[in-house]
Short mmCIF file of C-alpha atoms and ligand atoms in Angstrom, two decimals:
data_model
loop_
_atom_site.label_atom_id
_atom_site.label_comp_id
_atom_site.label_asym_id
_atom_site.label_seq_id
_atom_site.Cartn_x
_atom_site.Cartn_y
_atom_site.Cartn_z
CA MET E 1413 87.82 198.50 100.94
CA SER E 1414 88.53 194.96 101.86
CA ASN E 1415 89.46 193.66 98.49
CA ASP E 1416 93.26 193.03 98.62
CA ASN E 1417 93.52 193.14 94.82
CA THR E 1418 92.32 196.73 94.78
CA SER E 1419 95.39 198.82 94.13
CA VAL E 1420 95.86 202.15 95.96
CA ASN E 1421 95.38 203.90 92.67
CA GLU E 1422 92.03 202.31 91.96
CA PHE E 1423 90.96 203.14 95.49
CA ASP E 1424 92.07 206.76 95.11
CA PHE E 1425 90.20 206.88 91.80
CA GLN E 1426 87.00 205.76 93.50
CA LEU E 1427 87.50 208.32 96.27
CA VAL E 1428 88.05 211.11 93.73
CA CYS E 1429 84.82 210.02 91.94
CA GLU E 1430 82.87 209.90 95.15
CA TYR E 1431 84.15 213.31 96.33
CA PHE E 1432 83.32 215.06 93.06
CA SER E 1433 80.03 213.19 92.57
CA SER E 1434 78.61 214.96 95.57
CA LEU E 1435 79.10 218.40 93.86
CA GLU E 1436 76.86 219.99 91.30
CA ARG E 1437 79.85 220.76 89.16
CA GLN E 1438 83.32 219.23 88.90
CA GLY E 1439 85.02 222.41 87.80
CA PRO E 1440 84.67 226.23 87.90
CA GLY E 1441 81.70 227.49 85.87
CA SER E 1442 78.12 228.62 86.08
CA PRO E 1443 74.90 228.57 84.07
CA GLU E 1444 75.53 232.24 83.18
CA MET E 1445 78.94 231.35 81.67
CA THR E 1446 77.47 228.49 79.68
CA SER E 1447 74.67 230.72 78.32
CA LYS E 1448 77.13 233.47 77.48
CA ALA E 1449 79.40 231.14 75.54
CA LEU E 1450 76.36 229.69 73.76
CA SER E 1451 75.31 233.19 72.69
CA PHE E 1452 78.30 233.31 70.29
CA VAL E 1453 77.25 230.10 68.53
CA GLU E 1454 75.04 230.82 65.53
CA SER E 1455 72.53 228.77 63.56
CA LEU E 1456 71.97 225.77 65.77
CA THR E 1457 68.77 224.05 64.67
CA GLU E 1458 66.65 221.12 65.90
CA ALA E 1459 68.81 218.98 63.65
CA ALA E 1460 72.03 220.02 65.41
CA HIS E 1461 74.27 217.36 67.02
CA ILE E 1462 76.19 218.67 69.98
CA ALA E 1463 78.93 216.89 71.96
CA ASP E 1464 79.73 217.73 75.56
CA ILE E 1465 83.16 216.27 76.26
CA GLY E 1466 84.24 215.64 79.83
CA CYS E 1467 80.68 216.36 80.96
CA GLY E 1468 81.05 215.22 84.52
CA THR E 1469 77.67 214.92 86.21
CA GLY E 1470 76.19 217.31 83.61
CA GLY E 1471 75.81 220.69 85.31
CA GLN E 1472 76.52 222.59 82.11
CA THR E 1473 74.88 220.01 79.83
CA MET E 1474 71.47 220.60 81.39
CA VAL E 1475 71.85 224.31 80.67
CA LEU E 1476 72.84 223.54 77.06
CA ALA E 1477 69.83 221.19 76.77
CA GLU E 1478 67.46 223.86 77.95
CA GLN E 1479 68.79 226.46 75.57
CA THR E 1480 69.12 224.32 72.42
CA SER E 1481 66.80 221.96 70.66
CA GLY E 1482 69.23 219.51 68.99
CA VAL E 1483 70.63 216.21 70.15
CA ILE E 1484 73.41 216.18 72.80
CA THR E 1485 75.84 213.36 73.35
CA ALA E 1486 77.83 213.82 76.53
CA ILE E 1487 80.98 211.83 77.20
CA ASP E 1488 82.87 211.21 80.41
CA LEU E 1489 85.53 208.71 81.45
CA PHE E 1490 83.98 208.05 84.90
CA PRO E 1491 81.01 205.65 84.81
CA SER E 1492 79.73 206.94 88.14
CA PHE E 1493 79.46 210.48 86.71
CA ILE E 1494 77.57 209.16 83.67
CA GLU E 1495 75.21 207.23 85.89
CA LEU E 1496 74.35 210.44 87.83
CA PHE E 1497 74.18 212.30 84.49
CA ASN E 1498 71.65 209.96 83.00
CA LYS E 1499 69.54 210.05 86.22
CA LYS E 1500 69.36 213.88 85.82
CA VAL E 1501 68.36 213.41 82.17
CA GLU E 1502 65.46 211.21 83.24
CA VAL E 1503 64.32 213.57 85.96
CA LYS E 1504 64.24 216.35 83.40
CA ASN E 1505 62.60 214.10 80.83
CA LEU E 1506 65.25 214.81 78.26
CA GLN E 1507 66.05 211.24 77.28
CA ASP E 1508 64.86 211.56 73.70
CA ARG E 1509 67.66 214.09 72.87
CA VAL E 1510 70.31 214.01 75.67
CA LYS E 1511 72.45 211.00 76.42
CA GLY E 1512 75.46 210.44 78.65
CA VAL E 1513 77.99 207.89 77.40
CA VAL E 1514 81.14 206.46 79.09
CA GLY E 1515 84.12 207.15 76.84
CA SER E 1516 87.41 208.87 76.48
CA MET E 1517 88.13 212.20 74.86
CA ASP E 1518 91.11 210.64 73.03
CA ASN E 1519 88.88 208.06 71.33
CA LEU E 1520 85.54 209.80 70.64
CA PRO E 1521 82.68 207.81 69.09
CA PHE E 1522 81.82 210.30 66.35
CA GLN E 1523 82.14 210.32 62.52
CA ASN E 1524 84.03 212.96 60.63
CA GLU E 1525 81.93 216.14 60.18
CA GLU E 1526 79.11 214.79 62.33
CA LEU E 1527 78.95 217.56 64.93
CA ASP E 1528 77.60 221.12 64.84
CA LEU E 1529 79.06 222.06 68.23
CA ILE E 1530 81.75 220.67 70.47
CA TRP E 1531 81.48 221.77 74.08
CA SER E 1532 83.94 221.11 76.89
CA GLU E 1533 83.99 222.92 80.18
CA GLY E 1534 86.99 222.51 82.47
CA ALA E 1535 87.90 219.21 80.89
CA ILE E 1536 90.08 219.66 77.74
CA TYR E 1537 93.18 219.86 79.96
CA ASN E 1538 92.90 216.10 80.35
CA ILE E 1539 94.04 215.64 76.77
CA GLY E 1540 95.74 219.09 76.53
CA PHE E 1541 94.26 222.23 74.98
CA GLU E 1542 96.22 222.15 71.75
CA ARG E 1543 95.90 218.40 71.21
CA GLY E 1544 92.19 218.42 71.95
CA LEU E 1545 91.46 221.29 69.61
CA LYS E 1546 93.45 219.61 66.80
CA GLU E 1547 92.07 216.10 67.25
CA TRP E 1548 88.45 217.06 67.71
CA ARG E 1549 88.34 219.33 64.71
CA ARG E 1550 87.64 216.54 62.22
CA PHE E 1551 84.34 215.73 64.00
CA LEU E 1552 82.98 219.21 63.33
CA LYS E 1553 81.06 220.15 60.20
CA THR E 1554 82.35 223.16 58.31
CA GLY E 1555 80.61 226.16 59.91
CA GLY E 1556 80.54 224.26 63.25
CA TYR E 1557 81.72 225.72 66.57
CA ILE E 1558 83.92 224.65 69.47
CA ALA E 1559 83.54 226.15 72.99
CA VAL E 1560 86.02 225.18 75.68
CA SER E 1561 86.87 226.61 79.10
CA GLU E 1562 90.44 226.42 80.29
CA ALA E 1563 92.73 227.67 83.08
CA SER E 1564 94.76 230.63 81.77
CA TRP E 1565 97.36 233.05 83.04
CA PHE E 1566 96.28 236.68 83.33
CA THR E 1567 99.87 238.04 83.42
CA GLU E 1568 103.15 237.39 81.67
CA GLU E 1569 104.93 236.77 85.01
CA ARG E 1570 103.80 235.12 88.19
CA PRO E 1571 105.09 234.49 91.76
CA ALA E 1572 107.10 231.24 92.02
CA GLU E 1573 104.59 229.47 94.36
CA ILE E 1574 101.70 229.64 91.87
CA GLU E 1575 103.90 229.08 88.88
CA ASP E 1576 105.26 225.88 90.49
CA PHE E 1577 101.81 224.67 91.45
CA TRP E 1578 100.51 224.95 87.90
CA MET E 1579 103.64 223.66 86.20
CA ASN E 1580 103.10 220.53 88.30
CA ALA E 1581 99.28 220.36 87.82
CA TYR E 1582 98.94 221.45 84.20
CA PRO E 1583 102.07 222.82 82.44
CA GLU E 1584 99.94 223.73 79.40
CA ILE E 1585 98.41 226.61 81.28
CA ASP E 1586 99.25 229.75 79.19
CA THR E 1587 98.31 233.37 78.63
CA ILE E 1588 95.03 234.10 76.93
CA SER E 1589 96.75 235.55 73.84
CA ASN E 1590 98.76 232.36 73.44
CA LYS E 1591 95.66 230.16 73.85
CA ILE E 1592 93.88 232.15 71.16
CA ALA E 1593 96.88 231.75 68.90
CA GLN E 1594 96.82 228.02 69.52
CA MET E 1595 93.15 227.89 68.62
CA GLU E 1596 93.86 229.72 65.35
CA LYS E 1597 96.74 227.39 64.60
CA ALA E 1598 94.55 224.36 65.21
CA GLY E 1599 92.25 225.58 62.39
CA TYR E 1600 89.53 227.65 63.99
CA VAL E 1601 88.62 231.30 63.73
CA PRO E 1602 88.67 232.66 67.30
CA VAL E 1603 85.16 234.04 67.74
CA ALA E 1604 85.11 235.12 71.37
CA THR E 1605 87.03 234.83 74.63
CA PHE E 1606 85.81 235.95 78.03
CA LEU E 1607 86.91 235.52 81.64
CA PHE E 1608 84.96 233.85 84.41
CA PRO E 1609 84.15 235.94 87.40
CA GLU E 1610 85.70 235.00 90.74
CA THR E 1611 82.34 233.66 92.02
CA CYS E 1612 82.68 230.71 89.63
CA TRP E 1613 85.65 229.52 91.71
CA THR E 1614 84.60 230.74 95.14
CA GLU E 1615 80.86 230.58 95.76
CA LEU E 1616 80.11 228.03 93.08
CA PHE E 1617 83.19 225.71 93.34
CA TYR E 1618 85.21 225.98 96.50
CA VAL E 1619 82.42 226.94 98.95
CA PRO E 1620 80.21 223.89 98.14
CA GLN E 1621 83.32 221.71 98.60
CA MET E 1622 83.69 222.83 102.24
CA LEU E 1623 80.57 220.93 103.27
CA ALA E 1624 81.50 218.03 101.02
CA GLN E 1625 84.88 217.87 102.73
CA GLU E 1626 83.39 217.64 106.25
CA THR E 1627 81.07 214.82 105.17
CA PHE E 1628 83.89 213.01 103.38
CA LEU E 1629 86.44 213.27 106.27
CA ASN E 1630 83.71 212.04 108.73
CA LYS E 1631 83.02 209.02 106.55
CA TYR E 1632 86.74 208.22 106.00
CA VAL E 1633 88.21 208.91 109.41
CA GLY E 1634 91.92 208.00 109.45
CA ASN E 1635 92.03 207.21 105.72
CA LYS E 1636 95.23 208.76 104.38
CA ALA E 1637 94.08 208.90 100.76
CA ALA E 1638 90.86 210.63 101.66
CA GLU E 1639 92.67 213.09 103.93
CA GLY E 1640 95.26 213.73 101.25
CA LEU E 1641 92.56 214.46 98.67
CA VAL E 1642 90.80 216.97 100.91
CA ALA E 1643 94.07 218.57 101.88
CA TYR E 1644 94.96 219.04 98.23
CA GLN E 1645 91.56 220.59 97.39
CA ARG E 1646 91.90 222.96 100.34
CA TYR E 1647 95.42 223.94 99.28
CA GLU E 1648 94.14 224.65 95.78
CA ALA E 1649 91.37 226.86 97.19
CA GLN E 1650 93.87 228.73 99.38
CA LEU E 1651 96.15 229.34 96.38
CA TYR E 1652 93.23 230.64 94.38
CA ALA E 1653 92.41 233.18 97.14
CA LYS E 1654 96.03 234.24 97.31
CA TYR E 1655 96.87 234.47 93.62
CA LYS E 1656 93.56 235.00 91.82
CA GLU E 1657 94.87 238.10 90.01
CA TYR E 1658 97.38 235.94 88.16
CA TYR E 1659 95.13 233.19 86.78
CA GLY E 1660 91.62 232.09 86.25
CA TYR E 1661 89.26 230.33 83.83
CA ALA E 1662 88.40 231.68 80.38
CA PHE E 1663 85.99 230.49 77.74
CA PHE E 1664 87.36 230.17 74.16
CA ILE E 1665 84.93 229.94 71.32
CA GLY E 1666 86.07 229.15 67.79
CA LYS E 1667 84.54 228.38 64.44
CA LYS E 1668 85.64 225.93 61.73
CA ILE E 1669 85.17 227.80 58.50
CA SER E 1670 86.81 225.44 56.03
CA ASP E 1671 87.47 221.73 55.58
N1 SAH Q 619 82.40 219.66 82.55
C1 SAH Q 619 82.18 219.33 83.97
C2 SAH Q 619 83.30 218.46 84.56
C3 SAH Q 619 84.72 219.08 84.57
S1 SAH Q 619 85.87 218.15 85.46
C4 SAH Q 619 82.07 220.61 84.71
O1 SAH Q 619 82.43 221.65 84.25
O2 SAH Q 619 81.50 220.60 85.81
C5 SAH Q 619 86.72 217.28 84.18
C6 SAH Q 619 85.96 216.03 83.73
O3 SAH Q 619 86.73 215.39 82.74
C7 SAH Q 619 85.72 215.00 84.81
O4 SAH Q 619 84.32 214.72 84.86
C8 SAH Q 619 86.48 213.77 84.39
O5 SAH Q 619 85.92 212.54 84.73
C9 SAH Q 619 86.58 213.95 82.85
N2 SAH Q 619 87.65 213.29 82.21
C10 SAH Q 619 88.92 213.14 82.60
N3 SAH Q 619 89.61 212.47 81.67
C11 SAH Q 619 88.83 212.18 80.69
C12 SAH Q 619 88.92 211.49 79.41
N4 SAH Q 619 90.11 211.01 79.03
N5 SAH Q 619 87.85 211.42 78.62
C13 SAH Q 619 86.65 211.91 78.98
N6 SAH Q 619 86.48 212.54 80.18
C14 SAH Q 619 87.54 212.71 81.00
#
């Protein structure tokens, strides 16, 4: 980076994008979890409009596209993710009904009651679980569904080290029963909740990162921001191995049954 006007933050931002672009998924999940969550969503037709918010490079969107026949609009803040997303769409020849769009989840380009299904895997934390559920509700038709995955506590109490890590990373992490209550309060009937198996974090998220980390460190030898990013990801993976009985990801599926 030779451009002196490029701030450290912009540079970090580009590094983060590059690091995560090399992965199939940018958060814990799997095709099985996507299919399972979709199995709770009823009456999607060819006319359905689905939004995938915080889609990343589209790992879960392609699964959704294979298993539904409606139109999917996928939104992500990072242009480089959307570029990769739309390349995948072309390779799979899905461009007539799947489209990646650069945009922000706090300013979505939909009309009120336009959507049949709102999907968001490992991304609603960017706006906050409660705020996202509340703000996105108006875009759903009555009878429409929302399906989001979110980090959750499995126990009422946790060791200080992991509590501190999450309070710093995402203080809205909460117990599953509290998340369900928040969903209900935001105006949805909680339809289903299920936990992700450990493999969604280990084999499918942290293990692929190990190779990506080697490649990344070799490319950015001596770059403090790159080294810091890798060190943080490694620390996160170590914490997961140590404290996995206290937290994990869960899918929350809700239905809007009235205006
Ligand atoms: N759903 C994908 C990506 C999850 S990572 C998966 O499960 O693999 C979280 C994603 O949210 C990232 O792709 C990030 O770029 C995106 N994101 C962060 N802030 C956002 C915002 N304000 N609006 C839209 N997307 C955002």
